[in-house]
Tab-separated table of C-alpha atoms in Angstrom:
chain	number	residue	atom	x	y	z
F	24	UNK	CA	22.724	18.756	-25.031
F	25	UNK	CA	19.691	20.167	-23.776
F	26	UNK	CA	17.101	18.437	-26.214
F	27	UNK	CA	19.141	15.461	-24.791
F	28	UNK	CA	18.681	16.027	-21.079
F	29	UNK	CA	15.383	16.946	-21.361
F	30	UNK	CA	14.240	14.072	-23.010
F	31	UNK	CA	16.384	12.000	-20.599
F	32	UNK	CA	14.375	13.691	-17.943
F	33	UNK	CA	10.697	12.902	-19.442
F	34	UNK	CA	11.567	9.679	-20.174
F	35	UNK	CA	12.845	8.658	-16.489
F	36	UNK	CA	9.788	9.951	-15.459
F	37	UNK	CA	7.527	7.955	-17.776
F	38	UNK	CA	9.653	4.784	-16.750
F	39	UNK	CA	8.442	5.279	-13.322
F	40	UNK	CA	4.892	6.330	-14.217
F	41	UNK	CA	4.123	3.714	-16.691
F	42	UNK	CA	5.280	0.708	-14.939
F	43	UNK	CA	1.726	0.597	-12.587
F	44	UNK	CA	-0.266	0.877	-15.737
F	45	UNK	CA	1.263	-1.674	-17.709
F	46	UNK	CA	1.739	-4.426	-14.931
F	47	UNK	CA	-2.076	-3.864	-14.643
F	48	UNK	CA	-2.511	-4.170	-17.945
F	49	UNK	CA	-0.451	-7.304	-17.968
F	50	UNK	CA	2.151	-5.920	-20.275
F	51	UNK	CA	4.942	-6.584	-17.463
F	52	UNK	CA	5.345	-9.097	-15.186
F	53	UNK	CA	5.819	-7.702	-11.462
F	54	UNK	CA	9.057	-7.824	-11.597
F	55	UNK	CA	9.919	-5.971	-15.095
F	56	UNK	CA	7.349	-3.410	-13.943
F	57	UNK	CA	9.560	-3.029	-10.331
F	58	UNK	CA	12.656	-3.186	-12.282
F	59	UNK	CA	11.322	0.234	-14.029
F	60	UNK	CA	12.118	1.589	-10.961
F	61	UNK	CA	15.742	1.124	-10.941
F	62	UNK	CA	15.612	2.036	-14.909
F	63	UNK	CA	14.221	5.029	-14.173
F	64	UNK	CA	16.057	5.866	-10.832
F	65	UNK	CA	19.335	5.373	-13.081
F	66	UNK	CA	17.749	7.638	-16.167
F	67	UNK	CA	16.871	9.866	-13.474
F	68	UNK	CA	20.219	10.267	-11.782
F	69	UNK	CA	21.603	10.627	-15.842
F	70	UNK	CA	19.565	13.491	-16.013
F	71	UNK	CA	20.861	15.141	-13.272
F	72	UNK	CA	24.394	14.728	-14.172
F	73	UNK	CA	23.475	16.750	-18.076
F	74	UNK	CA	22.330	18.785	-16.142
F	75	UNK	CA	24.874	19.619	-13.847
F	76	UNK	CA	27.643	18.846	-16.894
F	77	UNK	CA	25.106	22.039	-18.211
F	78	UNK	CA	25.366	24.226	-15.824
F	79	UNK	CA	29.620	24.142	-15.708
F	80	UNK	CA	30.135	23.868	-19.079
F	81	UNK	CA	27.699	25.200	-21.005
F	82	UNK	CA	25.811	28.047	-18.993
F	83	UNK	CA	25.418	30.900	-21.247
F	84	UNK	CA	23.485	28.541	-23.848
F	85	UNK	CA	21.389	26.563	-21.180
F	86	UNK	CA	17.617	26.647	-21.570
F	87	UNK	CA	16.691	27.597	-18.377
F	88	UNK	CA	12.713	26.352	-19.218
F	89	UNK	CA	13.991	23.115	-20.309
F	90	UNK	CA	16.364	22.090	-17.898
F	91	UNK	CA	13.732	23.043	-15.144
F	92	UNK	CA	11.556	20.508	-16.588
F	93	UNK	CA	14.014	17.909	-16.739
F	94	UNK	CA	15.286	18.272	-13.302
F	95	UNK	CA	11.625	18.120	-11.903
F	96	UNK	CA	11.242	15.115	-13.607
F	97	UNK	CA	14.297	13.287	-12.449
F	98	UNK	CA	13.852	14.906	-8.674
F	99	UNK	CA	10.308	12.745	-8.881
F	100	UNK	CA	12.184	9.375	-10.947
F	101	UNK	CA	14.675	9.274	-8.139
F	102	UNK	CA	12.674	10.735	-5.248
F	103	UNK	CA	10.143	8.493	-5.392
F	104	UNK	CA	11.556	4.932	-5.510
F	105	UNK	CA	14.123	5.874	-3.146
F	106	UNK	CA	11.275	6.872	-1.373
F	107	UNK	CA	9.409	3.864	-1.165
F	108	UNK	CA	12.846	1.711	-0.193
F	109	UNK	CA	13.382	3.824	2.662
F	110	UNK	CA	9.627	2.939	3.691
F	111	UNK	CA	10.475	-0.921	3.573
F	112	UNK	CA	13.408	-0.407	5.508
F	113	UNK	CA	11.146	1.161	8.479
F	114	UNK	CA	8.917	-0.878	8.616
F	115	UNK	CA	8.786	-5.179	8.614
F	116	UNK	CA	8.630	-7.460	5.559
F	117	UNK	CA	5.560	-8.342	6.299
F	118	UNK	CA	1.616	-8.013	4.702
F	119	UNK	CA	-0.375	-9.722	7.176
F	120	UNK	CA	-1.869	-6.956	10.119
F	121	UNK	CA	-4.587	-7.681	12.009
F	122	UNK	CA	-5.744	-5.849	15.840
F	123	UNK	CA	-5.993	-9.617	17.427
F	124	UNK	CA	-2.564	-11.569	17.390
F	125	UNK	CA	-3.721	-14.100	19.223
F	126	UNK	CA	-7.016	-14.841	17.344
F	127	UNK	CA	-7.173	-12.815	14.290
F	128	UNK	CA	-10.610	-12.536	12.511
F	129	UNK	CA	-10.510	-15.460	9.506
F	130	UNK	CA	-11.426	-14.503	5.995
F	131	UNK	CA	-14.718	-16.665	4.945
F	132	UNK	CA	-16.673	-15.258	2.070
F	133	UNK	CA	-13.371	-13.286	0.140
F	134	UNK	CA	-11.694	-16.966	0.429
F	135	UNK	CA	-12.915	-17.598	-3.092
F	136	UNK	CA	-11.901	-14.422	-4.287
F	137	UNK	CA	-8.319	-14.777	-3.462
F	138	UNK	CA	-8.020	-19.017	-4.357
F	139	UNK	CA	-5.078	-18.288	-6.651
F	140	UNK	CA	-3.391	-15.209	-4.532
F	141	UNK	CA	0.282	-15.954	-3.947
F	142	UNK	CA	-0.157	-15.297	0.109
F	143	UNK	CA	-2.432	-17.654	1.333
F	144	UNK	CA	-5.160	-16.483	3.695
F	145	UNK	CA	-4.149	-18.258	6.667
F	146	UNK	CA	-2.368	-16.328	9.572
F	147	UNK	CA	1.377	-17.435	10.087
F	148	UNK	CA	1.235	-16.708	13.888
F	149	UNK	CA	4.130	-16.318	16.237
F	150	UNK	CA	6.216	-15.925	12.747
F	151	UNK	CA	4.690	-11.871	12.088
F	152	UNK	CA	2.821	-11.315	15.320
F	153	UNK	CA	6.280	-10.502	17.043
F	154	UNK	CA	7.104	-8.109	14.076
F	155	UNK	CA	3.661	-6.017	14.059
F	156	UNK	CA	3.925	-6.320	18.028
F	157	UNK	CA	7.360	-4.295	17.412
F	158	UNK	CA	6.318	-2.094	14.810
F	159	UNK	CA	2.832	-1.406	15.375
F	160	UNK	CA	2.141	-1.633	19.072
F	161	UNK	CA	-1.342	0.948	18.979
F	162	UNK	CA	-3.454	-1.475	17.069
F	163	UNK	CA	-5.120	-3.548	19.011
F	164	UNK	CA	-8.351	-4.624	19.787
F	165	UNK	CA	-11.140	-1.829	20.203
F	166	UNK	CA	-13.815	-1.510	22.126
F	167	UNK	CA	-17.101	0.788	22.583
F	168	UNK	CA	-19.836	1.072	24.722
F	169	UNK	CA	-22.358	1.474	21.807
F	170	UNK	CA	-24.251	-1.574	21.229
F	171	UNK	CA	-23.361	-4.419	18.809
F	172	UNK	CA	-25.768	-2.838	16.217
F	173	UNK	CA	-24.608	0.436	16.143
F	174	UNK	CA	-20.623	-0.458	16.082
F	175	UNK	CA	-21.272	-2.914	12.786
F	176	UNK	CA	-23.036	-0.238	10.974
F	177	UNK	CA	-20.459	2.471	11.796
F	178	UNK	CA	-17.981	0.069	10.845
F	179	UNK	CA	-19.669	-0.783	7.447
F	180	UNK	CA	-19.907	3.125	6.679
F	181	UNK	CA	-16.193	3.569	7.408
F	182	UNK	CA	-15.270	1.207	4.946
F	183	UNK	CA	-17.658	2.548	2.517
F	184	UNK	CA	-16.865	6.000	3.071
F	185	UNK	CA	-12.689	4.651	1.809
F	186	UNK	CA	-14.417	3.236	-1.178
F	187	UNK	CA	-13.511	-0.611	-0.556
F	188	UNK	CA	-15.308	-3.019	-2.661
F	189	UNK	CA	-17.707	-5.059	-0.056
F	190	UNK	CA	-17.826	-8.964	-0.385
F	191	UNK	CA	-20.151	-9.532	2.982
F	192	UNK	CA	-21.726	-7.814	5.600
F	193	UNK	CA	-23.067	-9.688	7.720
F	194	UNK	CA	-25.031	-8.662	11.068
F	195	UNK	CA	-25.884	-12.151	12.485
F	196	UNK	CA	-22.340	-13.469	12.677
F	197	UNK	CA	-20.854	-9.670	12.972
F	198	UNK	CA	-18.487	-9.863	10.151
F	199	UNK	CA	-17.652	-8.204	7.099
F	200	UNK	CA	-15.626	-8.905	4.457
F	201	UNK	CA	-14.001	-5.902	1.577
F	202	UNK	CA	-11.180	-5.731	-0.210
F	203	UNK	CA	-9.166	-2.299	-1.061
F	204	UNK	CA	-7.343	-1.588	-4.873
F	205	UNK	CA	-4.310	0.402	-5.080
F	206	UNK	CA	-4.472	2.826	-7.703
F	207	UNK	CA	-1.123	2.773	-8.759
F	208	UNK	CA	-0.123	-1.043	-9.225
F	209	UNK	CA	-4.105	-2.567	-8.400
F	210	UNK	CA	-2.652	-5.204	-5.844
F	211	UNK	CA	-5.753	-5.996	-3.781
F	212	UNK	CA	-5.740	-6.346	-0.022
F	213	UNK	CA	-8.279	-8.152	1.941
F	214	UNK	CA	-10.021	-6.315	5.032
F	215	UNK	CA	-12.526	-8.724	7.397
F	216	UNK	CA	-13.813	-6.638	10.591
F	217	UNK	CA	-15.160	-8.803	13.464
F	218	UNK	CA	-17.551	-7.031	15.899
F	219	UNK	CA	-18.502	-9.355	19.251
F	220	UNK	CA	-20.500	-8.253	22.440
F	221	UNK	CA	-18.760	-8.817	25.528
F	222	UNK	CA	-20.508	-7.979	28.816
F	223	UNK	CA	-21.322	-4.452	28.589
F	224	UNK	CA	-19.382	-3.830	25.834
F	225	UNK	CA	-18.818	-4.392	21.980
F	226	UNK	CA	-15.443	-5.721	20.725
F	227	UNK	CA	-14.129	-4.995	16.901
F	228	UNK	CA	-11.525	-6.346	15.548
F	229	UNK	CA	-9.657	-5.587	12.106
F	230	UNK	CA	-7.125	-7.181	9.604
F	231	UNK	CA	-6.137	-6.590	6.422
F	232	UNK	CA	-3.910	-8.633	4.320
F	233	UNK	CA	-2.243	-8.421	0.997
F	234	UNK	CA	-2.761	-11.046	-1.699
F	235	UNK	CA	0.855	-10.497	-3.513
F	236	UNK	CA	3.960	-9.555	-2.001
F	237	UNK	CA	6.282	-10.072	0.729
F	238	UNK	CA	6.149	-6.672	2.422
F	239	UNK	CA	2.946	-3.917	2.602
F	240	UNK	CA	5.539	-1.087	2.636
F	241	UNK	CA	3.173	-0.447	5.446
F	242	UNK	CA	-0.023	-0.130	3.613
F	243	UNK	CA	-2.253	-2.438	5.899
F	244	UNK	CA	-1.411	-1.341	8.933
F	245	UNK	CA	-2.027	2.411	7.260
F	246	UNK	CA	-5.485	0.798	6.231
F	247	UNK	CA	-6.242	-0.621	9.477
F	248	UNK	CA	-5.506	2.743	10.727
F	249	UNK	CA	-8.296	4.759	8.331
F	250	UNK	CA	-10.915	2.135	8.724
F	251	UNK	CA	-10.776	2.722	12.754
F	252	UNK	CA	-10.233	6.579	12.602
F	253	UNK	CA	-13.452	6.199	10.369
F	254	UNK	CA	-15.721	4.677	12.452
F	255	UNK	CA	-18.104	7.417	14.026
F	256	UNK	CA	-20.196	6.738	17.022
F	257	UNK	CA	-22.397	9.153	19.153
């Protein structure tokens, strides 16, 4: 029984684990590799049962090394994708954030990049601004006293310093244009900054903007987030 529950426990654990890798990889399609989440959620909560079936039944010959292991493992197979439902249920079904909801800054030079992206790069409007309005009310459009100059090139070294892949940076028309890779699954989400003097002042706007998928779980707002925290000026 407890060769059995510990290999029940690796194995919802690997289930989880793996399914990033090989979507990546192209061995599953997204939704086999999201299924592994309920696979291993289920192994998981198996485990725990053995385990529990263990510790009633069976004490006195229970590997106490073992059955640690396994119920670490299926703790993380369970934790973790009912983790990540509980973060699309606070948050909106939507992957499109941007600081401007009334103009948001329009993706030029990445256009090419993401021609065959399920989401298309145009903004949807009314449709998600109400929904970010509701759940994100703090990001909106920044402004600094530092000149034009100095807010591009803080804004350049912010995204730098989060290790997004730069597509244009350009000082003339005070845009730039990245894109960010998540480790885990590599979706890629689009970032364009906007930076525009206004009187005495220097405007920036940000938005970032998945290629796949219906909702961020968050993510680009979170991004949106980093890249303004980032930007350091004197």
């Amino acid at each position: 029984m407890k060769i059995i529950t510990l290999i029940a426990g690796i194995l919802s654990v690997l289930v989880l684990l793996l399914s990033g890798p090989l979507y990546q990889a192209e061995i599953l399609e997204l939704r086999q590799a999201f299924m592994g989440f309920r696979v291993a959620l289920i192994i998981g909560g198996i485990t725990l049962v053995l385990i529990v079936i263990q510790l009633i039944f069976m004490r006195k010959n229970i590997g106490w090394g073992s059955t640690g292991l396994a119920a670490l493992c299926a703790v993380v197979a369970i934790g973790l994708p009912l983790g990540m439902m509980n973060k699309g249920k606070s948050v909106p079904a939507i992957h499109d954030i941007t600081t401007d909801l009334v103009n948001p800054p329009k993706f030029n030079a990445i256009l090419a990049l993401r021609a065959d992206a399920p989401n298309p790069a145009a903004y949807q409007g009314e449709e998600i601004a109400s929904q970010q309005r509701s759940a994100y009310p703090e990001l909106q459009t920044q402004s600094y006293k530092d000149s034009s100059d100095n807010v591009f090139d803080a804004a350049l070294a912010s995204i730098e310093n989060l290790g997004f892949e730069v597509v244009t940076a350009n000082k003339a028309t005070g845009q730039i244009e990245a894109f960010d890779k998540t480790t885990w699954f590599g979706f890629i989400d689009d970032v364009v900054i906007r930076i525009q003097s206004a009187g005495d002042m220097t405007l920036l706007d940000v938005r970032s903007k998945s290629r796949i998928g219906r909702s961020d779980l968050g993510k680009n707002a979170e991004r949106i987030h980093a890249i303004l925290g980032g930007i350091a000026l004197n």
